[in-house]
């Protein structure tokens, strides 16, 4: 099973109690699933180095709609805009060329016979 990962955000807190958070965009090449993975580690040096490590996954939409806008959110939006660049840049988008490959609606209406 192969996973392609791209780091979206990393956050480190601490000196005595250290919290490590990693947010990654993950593509599972076997299941063809694209999602956000959150890995976090909590290390407490005050209690003999007690550690807790967890991983959670969420759909991209759930990640983008959760509270607050972190650097991870901004990075994911930047990546999405890069993928769909032509749709975010109106000066380079040709409104005459439809996304579906079909003729624009007004052309279809002009070709249809007039009905009473």
XYZ file of C-alpha atoms in Angstrom:
116
model
C 0.000 0.000 0.000
C 1.515 3.329 -1.087
C 0.638 6.721 0.332
C 1.574 10.017 -1.278
C 1.788 12.745 1.363
C 2.137 16.503 1.253
C 2.572 18.421 4.487
C -0.003 21.164 4.939
C 0.908 22.431 8.393
C 3.064 21.626 11.408
C 2.789 23.063 14.898
C 5.068 22.525 17.896
C 4.268 23.699 21.430
C 6.173 23.234 24.524
C 9.176 23.154 26.329
C 7.971 21.152 29.320
C 4.831 19.769 27.765
C 5.451 19.289 24.076
C 2.655 18.960 21.567
C 3.452 18.110 17.965
C 0.733 18.449 15.322
C 1.156 17.483 11.676
C -1.525 17.960 9.003
C -0.936 16.153 5.684
C -2.809 15.850 2.421
C -2.731 12.109 1.674
C -3.511 10.120 -1.461
C -3.870 6.363 -0.952
C -2.834 4.846 -4.286
C -4.540 1.523 -3.529
C -7.993 2.799 -2.566
C -7.712 6.002 -4.672
C -8.792 8.029 -1.639
C -7.705 11.640 -1.061
C -8.020 12.963 2.495
C -6.409 15.038 5.242
C -4.506 13.213 7.965
C -3.861 14.728 11.392
C -1.042 13.215 13.449
C -0.382 14.470 16.920
C 1.976 13.594 19.723
C 1.767 14.776 23.287
C 4.949 14.415 25.363
C 4.911 15.326 29.052
C 8.413 15.505 30.492
C 7.005 16.248 33.962
C 5.558 12.719 34.262
C 8.585 10.633 33.277
C 8.202 11.257 29.577
C 4.612 10.084 29.205
C 3.637 10.147 25.541
C 0.436 9.870 23.587
C 0.436 9.469 19.795
C -2.672 9.483 17.609
C -3.696 9.754 13.981
C -7.046 10.831 12.620
C -8.283 11.191 9.038
C -10.994 13.431 7.619
C -12.457 14.314 4.263
C -11.116 17.450 2.660
C -14.477 19.226 2.973
C -14.645 18.458 6.714
C -11.123 19.816 7.171
C -11.845 23.028 5.277
C -15.090 23.714 7.161
C -13.755 23.157 10.680
C -13.326 26.235 12.862
C -10.521 28.696 12.254
C -8.225 29.186 9.295
C -4.759 27.828 9.990
C -1.671 27.823 7.813
C -2.740 24.293 6.838
C -6.086 25.548 5.545
C -4.376 28.273 3.541
C -1.899 25.772 2.042
C -4.693 23.409 1.000
C -6.616 26.288 -0.602
C -3.410 27.306 -2.437
C -2.982 23.751 -3.757
C -6.628 23.572 -4.850
C -6.370 26.925 -6.636
C -3.263 25.636 -8.417
C -5.110 22.541 -9.609
C -8.100 24.565 -10.824
C -6.079 27.621 -11.828
C -8.031 28.460 -14.991
C -11.265 28.672 -12.994
C -9.761 31.170 -10.520
C -8.268 33.504 -13.128
C -11.127 35.152 -15.037
C -8.823 37.034 -17.426
C -7.549 33.735 -18.855
C -10.847 31.859 -18.701
C -12.707 31.760 -22.015
C -16.416 31.937 -21.196
C -17.245 30.770 -24.724
C -15.700 27.331 -24.129
C -17.922 25.198 -21.873
C -16.466 22.769 -19.310
C -18.578 19.847 -20.553
C -17.410 20.018 -24.148
C -20.980 20.726 -25.260
C -22.039 23.851 -27.069
C -23.017 26.816 -24.867
C -26.727 26.960 -24.015
C -27.373 29.986 -26.227
C -25.956 28.076 -29.234
C -28.210 25.106 -28.495
C -31.224 27.436 -28.175
C -30.401 29.046 -31.530
C -30.190 25.644 -33.225
C -33.508 24.425 -31.788
C -36.563 24.951 -33.994
C -38.867 27.757 -32.919
C -41.926 26.509 -31.113
C -45.219 28.412 -30.893
